[in-house]
Amino acid sequence: MPKDDGIGASVKRREDTRFLTGNGRYTDDINLRGQTYVHFLRSDVAHGKINGIDTSAAEAMPGVLKIFTSADFESAGGIPCGWQVTDKHGQPMQEPKHPILAEGKVRHVGDPIAAVVAETYEQARDAAEAIDLDIEELEPVVDMVKALEDGAPKVHDDLTSNLCYDWGFVEENKDAVNEAFGKAAHVVSLELTNNRLVANPMEPRVAVGDYDPWGDTHTLYTTSQNPHVIRLLMGAFVLSIPEHKLRVVAPDVGGGFGSKIYHYAEEAFCTYAAKVIKRPVKWTSTRSEAFISDAHGRDHKTKIELALDADHNFMAIRTETYANMGAYLSTFAPSIPTWLHGTLMAGNYKTPLIYVNVKAVFTNTVPVDAYRGAGRPEATFQIERLVDKAARELGVDPVELRRKNFIKPEEFPYQTPVAVVYDTGNYHATMDKMLELADYANFEARRAESAKNGKLRGFGIAHYIEACGIAPSNLVGQLGARAGLYESASVRVNATGSISVYTGSHSHGQGHETTFAQVVADMIGVDANSIEIHHGDTSNTPMGMGTYGSRSLAVGGSAIVRATNKVIDKAKKIAAHLLEAAPEDIELKDGKFSVAGTDKSVDWSGVTLAAYVPHNYPLEDLEPGLEETAFYDPSNFTYPSGAYGCEIELDPETGKIDILRFIAADDFGNIVNPMIVEGQVHGGLAQGIGQALLENCVYDENGQLLSGSYMDYAMPRADDVRGFTVDHSCVTPCTHNPLGVKGCGEAGAIGSPPAVVNAAIDALHRAGHTHVKHIDMPLTPSRVWAAMNG
Amino acid sequence: MHNFEFVKPSSVADAVAALANGEAQPLSGGQTLIPSMKARLNAPEVLVSLTGIAEMQGVSRDGGALEVGAATTHATVALEAASHFPGLAGLAGQIGDPAVRARGTIGGSIANNDPSACYPAAVLGTVATIVTDRREIAADDFFQGMFTTALDEGEFITKVRFPIPEASSYAKFLQPASRFALTGVFVAKYASGVRVAVTGASEDGVFRWAEAEAALSSNFDAEAVAGLSVPADGMISDLHGTSEYRAHLVRVMTQRAVRAAS
């Protein structure tokens, strides 16, 4: 019988009480005594030479305290990049400086040029309008392919070209891959775009910098997914502030989806400016500003080819991808199209030979970095669209073609040709479960019903794999990461038995305060309500790497398990002393320590009290107190997988697609809180369906953002995302972490886009529109109608 | 947003006086003006709110016509016009979202004449009369291209008089981001003939589709326009739809409006 607040229980999220009653404390809720406000004057051209910035009139405006330009940051470093990719010739990527405020040139619409600090926000904005800018417009480069042509304008004059790197993976396999294509019975190819997206968390970014001369200490409150990473990058590389003088706090954060991983210029600015003007400095992004300053996601152009033998076995995959980096390298940007993308190109299939080429390109656009899924959605979209196209061209059932090439359950652990080893999985099981839940067998009857009403019904399938639980530090170090990717936890047991857990993970919607407490409650056998989870403050949590890449439970949870086990080991020694028994004879069950085979016992609080009031305590052998810290570095990635089915109706008159049902059968390994997992999948599906049907970040040829507000950037609304069936009954536990968990945060966004597009193509083909081979996302009604009538 | 003065007169005469100041701008719901002020794209020195004037509020029946006060919100029209003129009420109920419908007004919408707004289609599609603080303007003379109307400087709408049609309906295809009309068609059938007005599609703003009016006047059936089309030339082309697509939607939405009205 599972504990009703332990592992496996659908406990309601405890943090929701404060969020839903208006008692959350977000960064914008933090207002410090004497606080000032900064407004950033941002470039309205995509590319230009700064000939002069005259701030004299603006400085005389009411309330203005100081106007900063790049000249104020001559001693500061640039915003660092956290990952160095090595190109196919063994050379490091080209890495331009990313200044806090533009130096000499502006490189994208939104690039900050000057910062006005004033008594009020409105005064800062008024004064910014009075700054006289002399900017000579230069021809911008917006299109990735054109950016690599000879004679293209250069985003960075000090680099040799707009090419960041030309990466080949696995370079040694290239000839063998080409040879396989020469021998193939069938070759299927597809050119596609993975549309550029804006993350759009509900809470825009905010930063409050504070300087305390009493201890010469800096504090930054910021909307971050990883405050320790910000402290390390900003302290060590930008502002030269050692860790013990710098505290970074990320309080309640209203969604991140990747866009709040990175260290941003505004954070460094507020931290620095607070010391200069000797008062706290606050910046709150407007939604319009978020569109032109938050890192964007995706933006790949790919040609992918699949070689098959006469029996339809996959022989080889070959890809060529252009990946947009934007104007500067955001924190993890170079790793996304490479190590988080190329390593997933095997998908769920036994494809013996794979070669992935990625050209990362600088353009005059906002920097691009990880967005929910990060590289893995791009890989999954290519593979699952291509496999579907292959089935169509070969005239075989898309389910059967997948099943034929799936890695079989008995073949795990499975070494892919793209470096990673999948530890477990059962793709046949998830596929079967999805088809059962979808009532796939009766699809034809439903299609006939739709046809009577003049609608085209289609069913799309996708099967995904992702690499989560990021990541083994020694491995990512070899691949160019400039950080480790372990996680940390401290478990502090208080005298009366309550427990305070300090995690290096960060919750910004994931429900850690609930699930992490469930884990500890289950291990010790105490009430989950006696456990508090603390996160987000570098001054009280151990150095941790934060939350992204579906890593928090798999890596952060494992650190908590480890620290809790240390606590239990010590508590057993204390119990053994109190019970006059040997520690190895002590059993812990339901919060009670007992001596095996006897009725002698002491409860949890009896032991914890003894630890802090050590009157009867083995002081010669054991320190008082009960508090342990552990770090966990995973030995492998985790590999969640799943089968997704999407059933749509397409209106042939307008091209509009309605999703009728969406079935997600995921294998997330063991599950701590099924309700939270279901919510995570719903959110991921909404974002994936958003990408497939609605969302598109578009620049014109001048580098102006055409979709710079919700008037033109279409976010999914409730009535766009209906009919979800989420199942996670197929379980192959992760073999290498103590909880057997794999991660669930990104799955929905990874598996859903190809399922939606495959459904649309299916509907069109079943209705005779067989000339439509592919439609690029988003599948807007206009695009679908044009494809049908093209 | 820059600072501004705010005036809220309670009579048309007071509003006329307040707007006589050349720096003043009328405010009636503010669904376009306020966001543009927040973005600092517009900075009037004086805002004259028209929503506190009793005679500009509400829906009333006058024989065969329905009169709607210019400061009446979309939500009120959706509710109060329903039993008299369901086509108009249906259109009002499709504008924006509940928050927009609770603030936005008919006068504000047609004075702004956004090329993708819904109301201009109903006004032009019904032989309506626009009553201002100084004159009456026929719908056919009122809309003069994207964001342009017959209103003079300082002139404001006080009410709109709709001759109630025998049958009518508005078919709207949503622009997926803003949920304005990517293309919307209002069809109204009178004893004298059928009117068809199209919004969202043309670079010149709302327009009447004369060919469809003629066809539907002789046979009020969706099939009557099945073979008709409007040229793509002059239609809006943007992120959300090409000019060819909008031209196609004009026919599709016209047919849907006719079916719904029949």
Tab-separated table of N, CA, C and O in Angstrom, chain B residues 30-102:
chain	number	residue	atom	x	y	z
B	30	GLY	N	-11.412	52.532	-25.943
B	30	GLY	CA	-9.948	52.571	-25.882
B	30	GLY	C	-9.246	51.283	-26.260
B	30	GLY	O	-8.089	51.083	-25.900
B	31	GLN	N	-9.899	50.418	-27.006
B	31	GLN	CA	-9.272	49.131	-27.299
B	31	GLN	C	-8.123	49.246	-28.301
B	31	GLN	O	-7.289	48.348	-28.400
B	32	THR	N	-8.077	50.342	-29.030
B	32	THR	CA	-6.936	50.603	-29.906
B	32	THR	C	-6.095	51.759	-29.370
B	32	THR	O	-4.877	51.688	-29.304
B	33	LEU	N	-6.774	52.814	-28.969
B	33	LEU	CA	-6.062	54.027	-28.557
B	33	LEU	C	-5.192	53.806	-27.315
B	33	LEU	O	-4.037	54.237	-27.281
B	34	ILE	N	-5.733	53.112	-26.308
B	34	ILE	CA	-4.965	52.949	-25.066
B	34	ILE	C	-3.692	52.117	-25.289
B	34	ILE	O	-2.604	52.526	-24.869
B	35	PRO	N	-3.787	50.959	-25.990
B	35	PRO	CA	-2.535	50.233	-26.261
B	35	PRO	C	-1.526	51.065	-27.056
B	35	PRO	O	-0.323	50.971	-26.817
B	36	SER	N	-2.009	51.885	-27.982
B	36	SER	CA	-1.056	52.669	-28.770
B	36	SER	C	-0.428	53.769	-27.910
B	36	SER	O	0.727	54.136	-28.093
B	37	MET	N	-1.172	54.263	-26.916
B	37	MET	CA	-0.589	55.233	-25.986
B	37	MET	C	0.423	54.547	-25.061
B	37	MET	O	1.477	55.106	-24.758
B	38	LYS	N	0.086	53.338	-24.631
B	38	LYS	CA	1.027	52.607	-23.768
B	38	LYS	C	2.333	52.313	-24.509
B	38	LYS	O	3.403	52.317	-23.908
B	39	ALA	N	2.219	52.067	-25.803
B	39	ALA	CA	3.418	51.823	-26.602
B	39	ALA	C	4.086	53.130	-27.027
B	39	ALA	O	5.070	53.106	-27.771
B	40	ARG	N	3.563	54.248	-26.571
B	40	ARG	CA	4.077	55.587	-26.872
B	40	ARG	C	4.035	55.907	-28.364
B	40	ARG	O	4.842	56.676	-28.878
B	41	LEU	N	3.098	55.315	-29.063
B	41	LEU	CA	2.923	55.610	-30.480
B	41	LEU	C	1.918	56.739	-30.669
B	41	LEU	O	1.761	57.273	-31.755
B	42	ASN	N	1.223	57.075	-29.603
B	42	ASN	CA	0.191	58.098	-29.654
B	42	ASN	C	0.223	58.819	-28.310
B	42	ASN	O	0.342	58.167	-27.276
B	43	ALA	N	0.153	60.154	-28.339
B	43	ALA	CA	0.252	60.890	-27.079
B	43	ALA	C	-0.658	62.122	-27.089
B	43	ALA	O	-0.193	63.261	-27.115
B	44	PRO	N	-1.977	61.902	-27.077
B	44	PRO	CA	-2.880	63.054	-27.041
B	44	PRO	C	-2.744	63.802	-25.715
B	44	PRO	O	-2.450	63.193	-24.689
B	45	GLU	N	-2.957	65.107	-25.758
B	45	GLU	CA	-2.838	65.888	-24.518
B	45	GLU	C	-4.090	65.782	-23.673
B	45	GLU	O	-4.034	65.882	-22.457
B	46	VAL	N	-5.237	65.613	-24.353
B	46	VAL	CA	-6.509	65.508	-23.630
B	46	VAL	C	-7.284	64.316	-24.194
B	46	VAL	O	-7.394	64.162	-25.411
B	47	LEU	N	-7.792	63.505	-23.304
B	47	LEU	CA	-8.679	62.427	-23.722
B	47	LEU	C	-10.090	62.773	-23.266
B	47	LEU	O	-10.308	63.097	-22.101
B	48	VAL	N	-11.028	62.714	-24.205
B	48	VAL	CA	-12.423	63.010	-23.874
B	48	VAL	C	-13.199	61.704	-23.953
B	48	VAL	O	-13.456	61.179	-25.040
B	49	SER	N	-13.541	61.186	-22.802
B	49	SER	CA	-14.269	59.917	-22.776
B	49	SER	C	-15.717	60.148	-23.174
B	49	SER	O	-16.378	61.067	-22.677
B	50	LEU	N	-16.224	59.308	-24.060
B	50	LEU	CA	-17.608	59.450	-24.525
B	50	LEU	C	-18.536	58.441	-23.858
B	50	LEU	O	-19.700	58.325	-24.243
B	51	THR	N	-18.010	57.721	-22.870
B	51	THR	CA	-18.819	56.630	-22.309
B	51	THR	C	-19.707	57.070	-21.140
B	51	THR	O	-20.465	56.261	-20.614
B	52	GLY	N	-19.627	58.355	-20.759
B	52	GLY	CA	-20.463	58.821	-19.649
B	52	GLY	C	-21.682	59.604	-20.110
B	52	GLY	O	-22.331	60.287	-19.312
B	53	ILE	N	-21.978	59.533	-21.422
B	53	ILE	CA	-23.089	60.319	-21.972
B	53	ILE	C	-24.299	59.403	-22.149
B	53	ILE	O	-24.277	58.488	-22.969
B	54	ALA	N	-25.340	59.662	-21.363
B	54	ALA	CA	-26.487	58.740	-21.316
B	54	ALA	C	-27.097	58.536	-22.694
B	54	ALA	O	-27.446	57.406	-23.080
B	55	GLU	N	-27.246	59.600	-23.463
B	55	GLU	CA	-27.943	59.468	-24.756
B	55	GLU	C	-27.130	58.686	-25.797
B	55	GLU	O	-27.637	58.349	-26.861
B	56	MET	N	-25.871	58.397	-25.481
B	56	MET	CA	-25.038	57.598	-26.395
B	56	MET	C	-24.957	56.131	-25.977
B	56	MET	O	-24.150	55.368	-26.499
B	57	GLN	N	-25.791	55.779	-25.018
B	57	GLN	CA	-25.750	54.415	-24.481
B	57	GLN	C	-26.992	53.624	-24.873
B	57	GLN	O	-28.091	54.163	-24.889
B	58	GLY	N	-26.816	52.353	-25.126
B	58	GLY	CA	-27.950	51.434	-25.204
B	58	GLY	C	-28.497	51.173	-26.597
B	58	GLY	O	-28.153	51.827	-27.576
B	59	VAL	N	-29.383	50.187	-26.630
B	59	VAL	CA	-29.988	49.705	-27.873
B	59	VAL	C	-31.477	50.011	-27.798
B	59	VAL	O	-32.118	49.720	-26.783
B	60	SER	N	-32.060	50.618	-28.851
B	60	SER	CA	-33.509	50.864	-28.818
B	60	SER	C	-34.115	50.608	-30.189
B	60	SER	O	-33.483	50.805	-31.224
B	61	ARG	N	-35.353	50.189	-30.148
B	61	ARG	CA	-36.071	49.857	-31.380
B	61	ARG	C	-36.884	51.058	-31.796
B	61	ARG	O	-37.583	51.681	-30.983
B	62	ASP	N	-36.800	51.413	-33.083
B	62	ASP	CA	-37.602	52.515	-33.599
B	62	ASP	C	-38.250	52.004	-34.887
B	62	ASP	O	-37.677	52.128	-35.970
B	63	GLY	N	-39.414	51.389	-34.728
B	63	GLY	CA	-40.090	50.816	-35.894
B	63	GLY	C	-39.251	49.736	-36.520
B	63	GLY	O	-38.841	48.776	-35.868
B	64	GLY	N	-38.909	49.951	-37.786
B	64	GLY	CA	-38.123	48.950	-38.507
B	64	GLY	C	-36.633	49.127	-38.353
B	64	GLY	O	-35.865	48.499	-39.074
B	65	ALA	N	-36.232	50.001	-37.469
B	65	ALA	CA	-34.794	50.248	-37.310
B	65	ALA	C	-34.354	49.971	-35.878
B	65	ALA	O	-35.153	50.029	-34.940
B	66	LEU	N	-33.093	49.641	-35.751
B	66	LEU	CA	-32.501	49.475	-34.422
B	66	LEU	C	-31.457	50.567	-34.258
B	66	LEU	O	-30.578	50.739	-35.106
B	67	GLU	N	-31.590	51.320	-33.175
B	67	GLU	CA	-30.622	52.378	-32.927
B	67	GLU	C	-29.697	51.951	-31.802
B	67	GLU	O	-30.147	51.514	-30.746
B	68	VAL	N	-28.410	52.087	-32.079
B	68	VAL	CA	-27.420	51.695	-31.086
B	68	VAL	C	-26.590	52.919	-30.737
B	68	VAL	O	-25.979	53.540	-31.621
B	69	GLY	N	-26.621	53.301	-29.463
B	69	GLY	CA	-25.799	54.422	-29.004
B	69	GLY	C	-24.334	54.117	-29.264
B	69	GLY	O	-23.883	52.979	-29.096
B	70	ALA	N	-23.590	55.149	-29.680
B	70	ALA	CA	-22.209	54.919	-30.122
B	70	ALA	C	-21.323	54.393	-29.002
B	70	ALA	O	-20.338	53.710	-29.254
B	71	ALA	N	-21.682	54.710	-27.745
B	71	ALA	CA	-20.831	54.279	-26.627
B	71	ALA	C	-21.321	52.965	-26.020
B	71	ALA	O	-20.922	52.609	-24.912
B	72	THR	N	-22.165	52.259	-26.749
B	72	THR	CA	-22.655	50.964	-26.252
B	72	THR	C	-21.595	49.900	-26.463
B	72	THR	O	-21.013	49.793	-27.551
B	73	THR	N	-21.362	49.113	-25.433
B	73	THR	CA	-20.307	48.090	-25.557
B	73	THR	C	-20.778	46.928	-26.415
B	73	THR	O	-21.980	46.689	-26.580
B	74	HIS	N	-19.793	46.180	-26.904
B	74	HIS	CA	-20.104	45.006	-27.720
B	74	HIS	C	-20.928	44.007	-26.903
B	74	HIS	O	-21.839	43.362	-27.436
B	75	ALA	N	-20.596	43.873	-25.620
B	75	ALA	CA	-21.314	42.914	-24.774
B	75	ALA	C	-22.788	43.297	-24.671
B	75	ALA	O	-23.673	42.432	-24.717
B	76	THR	N	-23.060	44.593	-24.553
B	76	THR	CA	-24.444	45.052	-24.457
B	76	THR	C	-25.192	44.806	-25.760
B	76	THR	O	-26.347	44.368	-25.759
B	77	VAL	N	-24.543	45.080	-26.880
B	77	VAL	CA	-25.194	44.838	-28.175
B	77	VAL	C	-25.479	43.344	-28.341
B	77	VAL	O	-26.566	42.945	-28.784
B	78	ALA	N	-24.493	42.529	-27.961
B	78	ALA	CA	-24.673	41.075	-28.098
B	78	ALA	C	-25.903	40.614	-27.330
B	78	ALA	O	-26.635	39.735	-27.771
B	79	LEU	N	-26.149	41.247	-26.214
B	79	LEU	CA	-27.276	40.854	-25.364
B	79	LEU	C	-28.591	41.519	-25.811
B	79	LEU	O	-29.593	40.857	-26.037
B	80	GLU	N	-28.549	42.841	-25.963
B	80	GLU	CA	-29.794	43.596	-26.133
B	80	GLU	C	-30.309	43.627	-27.570
B	80	GLU	O	-31.484	43.871	-27.805
B	81	ALA	N	-29.414	43.390	-28.535
B	81	ALA	CA	-29.884	43.396	-29.929
B	81	ALA	C	-30.379	42.011	-30.365
B	81	ALA	O	-30.956	41.869	-31.438
B	82	ALA	N	-30.161	41.023	-29.519
B	82	ALA	CA	-30.389	39.637	-29.944
B	82	ALA	C	-31.811	39.376	-30.430
B	82	ALA	O	-32.010	38.711	-31.447
B	83	SER	N	-32.815	39.929	-29.731
B	83	SER	CA	-34.195	39.623	-30.119
B	83	SER	C	-34.654	40.466	-31.304
B	83	SER	O	-35.597	40.092	-32.002
B	84	HIS	N	-33.996	41.595	-31.562
B	84	HIS	CA	-34.404	42.479	-32.664
B	84	HIS	C	-33.623	42.184	-33.941
B	84	HIS	O	-34.162	42.189	-35.039
B	85	PHE	N	-32.337	41.959	-33.785
B	85	PHE	CA	-31.448	41.918	-34.939
B	85	PHE	C	-30.321	40.917	-34.612
B	85	PHE	O	-29.212	41.295	-34.258
B	86	PRO	N	-30.690	39.620	-34.702
B	86	PRO	CA	-29.724	38.603	-34.261
B	86	PRO	C	-28.405	38.620	-35.034
B	86	PRO	O	-27.376	38.269	-34.487
B	87	GLY	N	-28.451	39.040	-36.296
B	87	GLY	CA	-27.197	39.087	-37.080
B	87	GLY	C	-26.200	40.054	-36.462
B	87	GLY	O	-24.997	39.770	-36.362
B	88	LEU	N	-26.721	41.195	-36.013
B	88	LEU	CA	-25.838	42.201	-35.409
B	88	LEU	C	-25.346	41.735	-34.035
B	88	LEU	O	-24.168	41.879	-33.701
B	89	ALA	N	-26.281	41.155	-33.263
B	89	ALA	CA	-25.894	40.669	-31.939
B	89	ALA	C	-24.831	39.574	-32.059
B	89	ALA	O	-23.875	39.517	-31.278
B	90	GLY	N	-25.010	38.714	-33.066
B	90	GLY	CA	-24.048	37.617	-33.276
B	90	GLY	C	-22.671	38.152	-33.602
B	90	GLY	O	-21.660	37.636	-33.119
B	91	LEU	N	-22.626	39.200	-34.415
B	91	LEU	CA	-21.338	39.807	-34.758
B	91	LEU	C	-20.691	40.388	-33.511
B	91	LEU	O	-19.503	40.157	-33.239
B	92	ALA	N	-21.472	41.137	-32.729
B	92	ALA	CA	-20.908	41.780	-31.534
B	92	ALA	C	-20.350	40.745	-30.565
B	92	ALA	O	-19.310	40.958	-29.936
B	93	GLY	N	-21.034	39.599	-30.483
B	93	GLY	CA	-20.593	38.545	-29.564
B	93	GLY	C	-19.335	37.824	-30.013
B	93	GLY	O	-18.769	37.047	-29.243
B	94	GLN	N	-18.902	38.064	-31.249
B	94	GLN	CA	-17.681	37.421	-31.753
B	94	GLN	C	-16.474	38.344	-31.714
B	94	GLN	O	-15.377	37.961	-32.106
B	95	ILE	N	-16.658	39.575	-31.285
B	95	ILE	CA	-15.529	40.508	-31.283
B	95	ILE	C	-14.617	40.196	-30.097
B	95	ILE	O	-15.084	40.078	-28.957
B	96	GLY	N	-13.341	40.074	-30.368
B	96	GLY	CA	-12.339	39.965	-29.299
B	96	GLY	C	-12.659	38.878	-28.296
B	96	GLY	O	-13.064	37.772	-28.639
B	97	ASP	N	-12.466	39.211	-27.025
B	97	ASP	CA	-12.731	38.279	-25.929
B	97	ASP	C	-13.636	39.009	-24.935
B	97	ASP	O	-13.983	40.173	-25.153
B	98	PRO	N	-14.063	38.351	-23.857
B	98	PRO	CA	-15.006	39.016	-22.933
B	98	PRO	C	-14.509	40.373	-22.417
B	98	PRO	O	-15.311	41.308	-22.272
B	99	ALA	N	-13.215	40.505	-22.173
B	99	ALA	CA	-12.695	41.779	-21.665
B	99	ALA	C	-12.845	42.881	-22.716
B	99	ALA	O	-13.251	44.005	-22.411
B	100	VAL	N	-12.539	42.542	-23.953
B	100	VAL	CA	-12.682	43.515	-25.043
B	100	VAL	C	-14.152	43.896	-25.211
B	100	VAL	O	-14.498	45.074	-25.365
B	101	ARG	N	-15.011	42.903	-25.161
B	101	ARG	CA	-16.441	43.188	-25.369
B	101	ARG	C	-17.045	44.003	-24.226
B	101	ARG	O	-18.031	44.696	-24.418
B	102	ALA	N	-16.419	43.927	-23.071
B	102	ALA	CA	-16.924	44.702	-21.937
B	102	ALA	C	-16.505	46.163	-21.996
B	102	ALA	O	-17.088	47.011	-21.323
